[in-house]
């Protein structure tokens, strides 16, 4: 009966990005908001707008890995229906989710020995993971079988370039990415760090820029340096509840790369917990991650 693509709620995307492509099942994830457990994703009880409104109001947030019972709950009916599974997982460089998924998959293989369950570490995060999932759905629509698609994702995942800036240093400080002293000095100097996801799938600071305009220019410069449209022309602009800034960056990208296929996507609570409101990302196929 074929196979189904699964991913998790860290794979930020818009409904338009997956419209017309084979179904992708998204696993919900837990976010602790002001000490209370909330669920983000299909069937969840929290949306993006509510989350960022809470953060702007001073709320605290943290995230947890997907529990094993969530994998069993979502994978088992698919396997029982005779479908195989390709799971495109949040980067192992930022979470133990991939290791948990592998353990659950092995247990399910014992119960469903005739089925195939393949877990792929995307080494991508947020809109970058959503970007890769969308491109995988495109390849499935073109007729790729499960094994070929899994191989394709592993061969191309490091060509997904993530370049993003944050509007405030506070959430990087809370997550231990920068020190309190660095956050205080950076805020005073209006520093807008540009971060990226490394080849190991880890979040790293690439540049320290002053002002939002310079930050956008730096993001565009990264794309000019390494864009590889031969792999695909999709470009995703991700934003942390900042649609106006996303539209501004989208216009700049369209002017510089008129052949690009640009989509915008909200940055959800799982990643937004660590980047805060105002985060702005540009994702594209490129030669320099």
JSON list of N, CA, C and O in Angstrom, two decimals, residues 203-242:
[
{"chain": "A", "resi": 203, "resn": "UNK", "atom": "N", "xyz": [22.89, 24.66, 16.58]},
{"chain": "A", "resi": 203, "resn": "UNK", "atom": "CA", "xyz": [22.65, 26.09, 16.42]},
{"chain": "A", "resi": 203, "resn": "UNK", "atom": "C", "xyz": [23.92, 26.85, 16.78]},
{"chain": "A", "resi": 203, "resn": "UNK", "atom": "O", "xyz": [24.46, 26.68, 17.87]},
{"chain": "A", "resi": 204, "resn": "UNK", "atom": "N", "xyz": [24.39, 27.69, 15.85]},
{"chain": "A", "resi": 204, "resn": "UNK", "atom": "CA", "xyz": [25.63, 28.44, 16.08]},
{"chain": "A", "resi": 204, "resn": "UNK", "atom": "C", "xyz": [25.48, 29.88, 15.64]},
{"chain": "A", "resi": 204, "resn": "UNK", "atom": "O", "xyz": [24.75, 30.18, 14.69]},
{"chain": "A", "resi": 205, "resn": "UNK", "atom": "N", "xyz": [26.17, 30.79, 16.34]},
{"chain": "A", "resi": 205, "resn": "UNK", "atom": "CA", "xyz": [26.20, 32.20, 15.95]},
{"chain": "A", "resi": 205, "resn": "UNK", "atom": "C", "xyz": [27.23, 32.36, 14.84]},
{"chain": "A", "resi": 205, "resn": "UNK", "atom": "O", "xyz": [28.39, 31.94, 14.98]},
{"chain": "A", "resi": 206, "resn": "UNK", "atom": "N", "xyz": [26.83, 32.99, 13.73]},
{"chain": "A", "resi": 206, "resn": "UNK", "atom": "CA", "xyz": [27.72, 33.17, 12.58]},
{"chain": "A", "resi": 206, "resn": "UNK", "atom": "C", "xyz": [28.25, 34.60, 12.50]},
{"chain": "A", "resi": 206, "resn": "UNK", "atom": "O", "xyz": [29.42, 34.82, 12.16]},
{"chain": "A", "resi": 207, "resn": "UNK", "atom": "N", "xyz": [27.40, 35.59, 12.79]},
{"chain": "A", "resi": 207, "resn": "UNK", "atom": "CA", "xyz": [27.81, 36.99, 12.71]},
{"chain": "A", "resi": 207, "resn": "UNK", "atom": "C", "xyz": [27.09, 37.78, 13.80]},
{"chain": "A", "resi": 207, "resn": "UNK", "atom": "O", "xyz": [26.03, 37.37, 14.27]},
{"chain": "A", "resi": 208, "resn": "UNK", "atom": "N", "xyz": [27.67, 38.92, 14.16]},
{"chain": "A", "resi": 208, "resn": "UNK", "atom": "CA", "xyz": [27.02, 39.85, 15.09]},
{"chain": "A", "resi": 208, "resn": "UNK", "atom": "C", "xyz": [26.85, 41.17, 14.36]},
{"chain": "A", "resi": 208, "resn": "UNK", "atom": "O", "xyz": [27.82, 41.84, 14.02]},
{"chain": "A", "resi": 209, "resn": "UNK", "atom": "N", "xyz": [25.60, 41.53, 14.11]},
{"chain": "A", "resi": 209, "resn": "UNK", "atom": "CA", "xyz": [25.27, 42.69, 13.29]},
{"chain": "A", "resi": 209, "resn": "UNK", "atom": "C", "xyz": [24.54, 43.74, 14.11]},
{"chain": "A", "resi": 209, "resn": "UNK", "atom": "O", "xyz": [23.90, 43.41, 15.12]},
{"chain": "A", "resi": 210, "resn": "UNK", "atom": "N", "xyz": [24.64, 44.98, 13.69]},
{"chain": "A", "resi": 210, "resn": "UNK", "atom": "CA", "xyz": [23.96, 46.06, 14.41]},
{"chain": "A", "resi": 210, "resn": "UNK", "atom": "C", "xyz": [22.78, 46.54, 13.57]},
{"chain": "A", "resi": 210, "resn": "UNK", "atom": "O", "xyz": [22.95, 47.07, 12.48]},
{"chain": "A", "resi": 211, "resn": "UNK", "atom": "N", "xyz": [21.57, 46.33, 14.11]},
{"chain": "A", "resi": 211, "resn": "UNK", "atom": "CA", "xyz": [20.37, 46.83, 13.45]},
{"chain": "A", "resi": 211, "resn": "UNK", "atom": "C", "xyz": [19.73, 45.81, 12.53]},
{"chain": "A", "resi": 211, "resn": "UNK", "atom": "O", "xyz": [20.39, 44.97, 11.92]},
{"chain": "A", "resi": 212, "resn": "UNK", "atom": "N", "xyz": [18.39, 45.88, 12.46]},
{"chain": "A", "resi": 212, "resn": "UNK", "atom": "CA", "xyz": [17.62, 44.93, 11.68]},
{"chain": "A", "resi": 212, "resn": "UNK", "atom": "C", "xyz": [17.88, 45.02, 10.19]},
{"chain": "A", "resi": 212, "resn": "UNK", "atom": "O", "xyz": [17.87, 44.01, 9.48]},
{"chain": "A", "resi": 213, "resn": "UNK", "atom": "N", "xyz": [18.12, 46.22, 9.67]},
{"chain": "A", "resi": 213, "resn": "UNK", "atom": "CA", "xyz": [18.36, 46.38, 8.24]},
{"chain": "A", "resi": 213, "resn": "UNK", "atom": "C", "xyz": [19.65, 45.66, 7.82]},
{"chain": "A", "resi": 213, "resn": "UNK", "atom": "O", "xyz": [19.68, 44.98, 6.80]},
{"chain": "A", "resi": 214, "resn": "UNK", "atom": "N", "xyz": [20.70, 45.82, 8.60]},
{"chain": "A", "resi": 214, "resn": "UNK", "atom": "CA", "xyz": [21.95, 45.13, 8.29]},
{"chain": "A", "resi": 214, "resn": "UNK", "atom": "C", "xyz": [21.78, 43.61, 8.39]},
{"chain": "A", "resi": 214, "resn": "UNK", "atom": "O", "xyz": [22.40, 42.85, 7.63]},
{"chain": "A", "resi": 215, "resn": "UNK", "atom": "N", "xyz": [20.96, 43.19, 9.32]},
{"chain": "A", "resi": 215, "resn": "UNK", "atom": "CA", "xyz": [20.72, 41.75, 9.48]},
{"chain": "A", "resi": 215, "resn": "UNK", "atom": "C", "xyz": [20.07, 41.17, 8.23]},
{"chain": "A", "resi": 215, "resn": "UNK", "atom": "O", "xyz": [20.48, 40.11, 7.73]},
{"chain": "A", "resi": 216, "resn": "UNK", "atom": "N", "xyz": [19.07, 41.85, 7.70]},
{"chain": "A", "resi": 216, "resn": "UNK", "atom": "CA", "xyz": [18.43, 41.38, 6.47]},
{"chain": "A", "resi": 216, "resn": "UNK", "atom": "C", "xyz": [19.41, 41.35, 5.31]},
{"chain": "A", "resi": 216, "resn": "UNK", "atom": "O", "xyz": [19.43, 40.41, 4.51]},
{"chain": "A", "resi": 217, "resn": "UNK", "atom": "N", "xyz": [20.22, 42.39, 5.20]},
{"chain": "A", "resi": 217, "resn": "UNK", "atom": "CA", "xyz": [21.20, 42.46, 4.12]},
{"chain": "A", "resi": 217, "resn": "UNK", "atom": "C", "xyz": [22.20, 41.32, 4.21]},
{"chain": "A", "resi": 217, "resn": "UNK", "atom": "O", "xyz": [22.61, 40.74, 3.20]},
{"chain": "A", "resi": 218, "resn": "UNK", "atom": "N", "xyz": [22.57, 40.96, 5.44]},
{"chain": "A", "resi": 218, "resn": "UNK", "atom": "CA", "xyz": [23.52, 39.87, 5.64]},
{"chain": "A", "resi": 218, "resn": "UNK", "atom": "C", "xyz": [22.90, 38.53, 5.25]},
{"chain": "A", "resi": 218, "resn": "UNK", "atom": "O", "xyz": [23.57, 37.67, 4.67]},
{"chain": "A", "resi": 219, "resn": "UNK", "atom": "N", "xyz": [21.62, 38.36, 5.57]},
{"chain": "A", "resi": 219, "resn": "UNK", "atom": "CA", "xyz": [20.93, 37.13, 5.17]},
{"chain": "A", "resi": 219, "resn": "UNK", "atom": "C", "xyz": [20.89, 37.01, 3.64]},
{"chain": "A", "resi": 219, "resn": "UNK", "atom": "O", "xyz": [21.16, 35.95, 3.07]},
{"chain": "A", "resi": 220, "resn": "UNK", "atom": "N", "xyz": [20.56, 38.11, 2.99]},
{"chain": "A", "resi": 220, "resn": "UNK", "atom": "CA", "xyz": [20.49, 38.12, 1.53]},
{"chain": "A", "resi": 220, "resn": "UNK", "atom": "C", "xyz": [21.87, 37.84, 0.93]},
{"chain": "A", "resi": 220, "resn": "UNK", "atom": "O", "xyz": [22.00, 37.13, -0.07]},
{"chain": "A", "resi": 221, "resn": "UNK", "atom": "N", "xyz": [22.92, 38.38, 1.54]},
{"chain": "A", "resi": 221, "resn": "UNK", "atom": "CA", "xyz": [24.28, 38.17, 1.05]},
{"chain": "A", "resi": 221, "resn": "UNK", "atom": "C", "xyz": [24.66, 36.69, 1.13]},
{"chain": "A", "resi": 221, "resn": "UNK", "atom": "O", "xyz": [25.36, 36.17, 0.25]},
{"chain": "A", "resi": 222, "resn": "UNK", "atom": "N", "xyz": [24.23, 36.01, 2.16]},
{"chain": "A", "resi": 222, "resn": "UNK", "atom": "CA", "xyz": [24.51, 34.58, 2.29]},
{"chain": "A", "resi": 222, "resn": "UNK", "atom": "C", "xyz": [23.85, 33.80, 1.15]},
{"chain": "A", "resi": 222, "resn": "UNK", "atom": "O", "xyz": [24.45, 32.87, 0.60]},
{"chain": "A", "resi": 223, "resn": "UNK", "atom": "N", "xyz": [22.64, 34.19, 0.79]},
{"chain": "A", "resi": 223, "resn": "UNK", "atom": "CA", "xyz": [21.97, 33.49, -0.30]},
{"chain": "A", "resi": 223, "resn": "UNK", "atom": "C", "xyz": [22.65, 33.79, -1.63]},
{"chain": "A", "resi": 223, "resn": "UNK", "atom": "O", "xyz": [22.82, 32.91, -2.48]},
{"chain": "A", "resi": 224, "resn": "UNK", "atom": "N", "xyz": [23.05, 35.05, -1.84]},
{"chain": "A", "resi": 224, "resn": "UNK", "atom": "CA", "xyz": [23.75, 35.41, -3.08]},
{"chain": "A", "resi": 224, "resn": "UNK", "atom": "C", "xyz": [25.04, 34.63, -3.23]},
{"chain": "A", "resi": 224, "resn": "UNK", "atom": "O", "xyz": [25.45, 34.28, -4.34]},
{"chain": "A", "resi": 225, "resn": "UNK", "atom": "N", "xyz": [25.67, 34.32, -2.11]},
{"chain": "A", "resi": 225, "resn": "UNK", "atom": "CA", "xyz": [26.96, 33.63, -2.15]},
{"chain": "A", "resi": 225, "resn": "UNK", "atom": "C", "xyz": [26.82, 32.14, -2.48]},
{"chain": "A", "resi": 225, "resn": "UNK", "atom": "O", "xyz": [27.71, 31.56, -3.12]},
{"chain": "A", "resi": 226, "resn": "UNK", "atom": "N", "xyz": [25.69, 31.54, -2.06]},
{"chain": "A", "resi": 226, "resn": "UNK", "atom": "CA", "xyz": [25.67, 30.09, -2.17]},
{"chain": "A", "resi": 226, "resn": "UNK", "atom": "C", "xyz": [24.44, 29.43, -2.75]},
{"chain": "A", "resi": 226, "resn": "UNK", "atom": "O", "xyz": [24.34, 28.20, -2.75]},
{"chain": "A", "resi": 227, "resn": "UNK", "atom": "N", "xyz": [23.47, 30.19, -3.25]},
{"chain": "A", "resi": 227, "resn": "UNK", "atom": "CA", "xyz": [22.22, 29.58, -3.72]},
{"chain": "A", "resi": 227, "resn": "UNK", "atom": "C", "xyz": [22.48, 28.56, -4.82]},
{"chain": "A", "resi": 227, "resn": "UNK", "atom": "O", "xyz": [23.25, 28.80, -5.74]},
{"chain": "A", "resi": 228, "resn": "UNK", "atom": "N", "xyz": [21.79, 27.40, -4.71]},
{"chain": "A", "resi": 228, "resn": "UNK", "atom": "CA", "xyz": [21.93, 26.33, -5.70]},
{"chain": "A", "resi": 228, "resn": "UNK", "atom": "C", "xyz": [20.56, 25.96, -6.26]},
{"chain": "A", "resi": 228, "resn": "UNK", "atom": "O", "xyz": [19.94, 24.96, -5.86]},
{"chain": "A", "resi": 229, "resn": "UNK", "atom": "N", "xyz": [20.03, 26.74, -7.19]},
{"chain": "A", "resi": 229, "resn": "UNK", "atom": "CA", "xyz": [18.70, 26.46, -7.74]},
{"chain": "A", "resi": 229, "resn": "UNK", "atom": "C", "xyz": [18.62, 25.16, -8.53]},
{"chain": "A", "resi": 229, "resn": "UNK", "atom": "O", "xyz": [17.51, 24.69, -8.82]},
{"chain": "A", "resi": 230, "resn": "UNK", "atom": "N", "xyz": [19.77, 24.57, -8.87]},
{"chain": "A", "resi": 230, "resn": "UNK", "atom": "CA", "xyz": [19.74, 23.31, -9.60]},
{"chain": "A", "resi": 230, "resn": "UNK", "atom": "C", "xyz": [19.13, 22.19, -8.75]},
{"chain": "A", "resi": 230, "resn": "UNK", "atom": "O", "xyz": [18.57, 21.23, -9.29]},
{"chain": "A", "resi": 231, "resn": "UNK", "atom": "N", "xyz": [19.22, 22.31, -7.43]},
{"chain": "A", "resi": 231, "resn": "UNK", "atom": "CA", "xyz": [18.58, 21.33, -6.55]},
{"chain": "A", "resi": 231, "resn": "UNK", "atom": "C", "xyz": [17.10, 21.61, -6.44]},
{"chain": "A", "resi": 231, "resn": "UNK", "atom": "O", "xyz": [16.26, 20.71, -6.46]},
{"chain": "A", "resi": 232, "resn": "UNK", "atom": "N", "xyz": [16.75, 22.88, -6.31]},
{"chain": "A", "resi": 232, "resn": "UNK", "atom": "CA", "xyz": [15.36, 23.30, -6.19]},
{"chain": "A", "resi": 232, "resn": "UNK", "atom": "C", "xyz": [15.31, 24.81, -6.01]},
{"chain": "A", "resi": 232, "resn": "UNK", "atom": "O", "xyz": [16.24, 25.41, -5.47]},
{"chain": "A", "resi": 233, "resn": "UNK", "atom": "N", "xyz": [14.22, 25.42, -6.45]},
{"chain": "A", "resi": 233, "resn": "UNK", "atom": "CA", "xyz": [14.11, 26.87, -6.40]},
{"chain": "A", "resi": 233, "resn": "UNK", "atom": "C", "xyz": [13.28, 27.37, -5.21]},
{"chain": "A", "resi": 233, "resn": "UNK", "atom": "O", "xyz": [13.06, 28.57, -5.07]},
{"chain": "A", "resi": 234, "resn": "UNK", "atom": "N", "xyz": [12.86, 26.46, -4.36]},
{"chain": "A", "resi": 234, "resn": "UNK", "atom": "CA", "xyz": [12.08, 26.86, -3.20]},
{"chain": "A", "resi": 234, "resn": "UNK", "atom": "C", "xyz": [12.93, 27.69, -2.24]},
{"chain": "A", "resi": 234, "resn": "UNK", "atom": "O", "xyz": [14.09, 27.36, -1.96]},
{"chain": "A", "resi": 235, "resn": "UNK", "atom": "N", "xyz": [12.37, 28.79, -1.75]},
{"chain": "A", "resi": 235, "resn": "UNK", "atom": "CA", "xyz": [12.96, 29.60, -0.68]},
{"chain": "A", "resi": 235, "resn": "UNK", "atom": "C", "xyz": [11.87, 29.83, 0.36]},
{"chain": "A", "resi": 235, "resn": "UNK", "atom": "O", "xyz": [10.74, 30.17, 0.01]},
{"chain": "A", "resi": 236, "resn": "UNK", "atom": "N", "xyz": [12.20, 29.60, 1.61]},
{"chain": "A", "resi": 236, "resn": "UNK", "atom": "CA", "xyz": [11.22, 29.80, 2.69]},
{"chain": "A", "resi": 236, "resn": "UNK", "atom": "C", "xyz": [11.68, 30.93, 3.60]},
{"chain": "A", "resi": 236, "resn": "UNK", "atom": "O", "xyz": [12.82, 30.94, 4.06]},
{"chain": "A", "resi": 237, "resn": "UNK", "atom": "N", "xyz": [10.78, 31.87, 3.83]},
{"chain": "A", "resi": 237, "resn": "UNK", "atom": "CA", "xyz": [11.00, 32.95, 4.79]},
{"chain": "A", "resi": 237, "resn": "UNK", "atom": "C", "xyz": [10.20, 32.59, 6.05]},
{"chain": "A", "resi": 237, "resn": "UNK", "atom": "O", "xyz": [8.97, 32.53, 6.02]},
{"chain": "A", "resi": 238, "resn": "UNK", "atom": "N", "xyz": [10.90, 32.31, 7.13]},
{"chain": "A", "resi": 238, "resn": "UNK", "atom": "CA", "xyz": [10.24, 31.98, 8.38]},
{"chain": "A", "resi": 238, "resn": "UNK", "atom": "C", "xyz": [10.24, 33.17, 9.32]},
{"chain": "A", "resi": 238, "resn": "UNK", "atom": "O", "xyz": [11.18, 33.97, 9.30]},
{"chain": "A", "resi": 239, "resn": "UNK", "atom": "N", "xyz": [9.19, 33.30, 10.13]},
{"chain": "A", "resi": 239, "resn": "UNK", "atom": "CA", "xyz": [9.14, 34.45, 11.03]},
{"chain": "A", "resi": 239, "resn": "UNK", "atom": "C", "xyz": [8.44, 34.10, 12.35]},
{"chain": "A", "resi": 239, "resn": "UNK", "atom": "O", "xyz": [7.52, 33.30, 12.39]},
{"chain": "A", "resi": 240, "resn": "UNK", "atom": "N", "xyz": [8.92, 34.71, 13.41]},
{"chain": "A", "resi": 240, "resn": "UNK", "atom": "CA", "xyz": [8.34, 34.54, 14.73]},
{"chain": "A", "resi": 240, "resn": "UNK", "atom": "C", "xyz": [7.29, 35.59, 14.99]},
{"chain": "A", "resi": 240, "resn": "UNK", "atom": "O", "xyz": [7.54, 36.58, 15.71]},
{"chain": "A", "resi": 241, "resn": "UNK", "atom": "N", "xyz": [6.12, 35.42, 14.39]},
{"chain": "A", "resi": 241, "resn": "UNK", "atom": "CA", "xyz": [4.99, 36.34, 14.55]},
{"chain": "A", "resi": 241, "resn": "UNK", "atom": "C", "xyz": [5.35, 37.75, 14.09]},
{"chain": "A", "resi": 241, "resn": "UNK", "atom": "O", "xyz": [5.00, 38.74, 14.73]},
{"chain": "A", "resi": 242, "resn": "UNK", "atom": "N", "xyz": [6.07, 37.83, 12.97]},
{"chain": "A", "resi": 242, "resn": "UNK", "atom": "CA", "xyz": [6.47, 39.12, 12.39]},
{"chain": "A", "resi": 242, "resn": "UNK", "atom": "C", "xyz": [6.19, 39.13, 10.89]},
{"chain": "A", "resi": 242, "resn": "UNK", "atom": "O", "xyz": [7.13, 39.17, 10.08]}
]
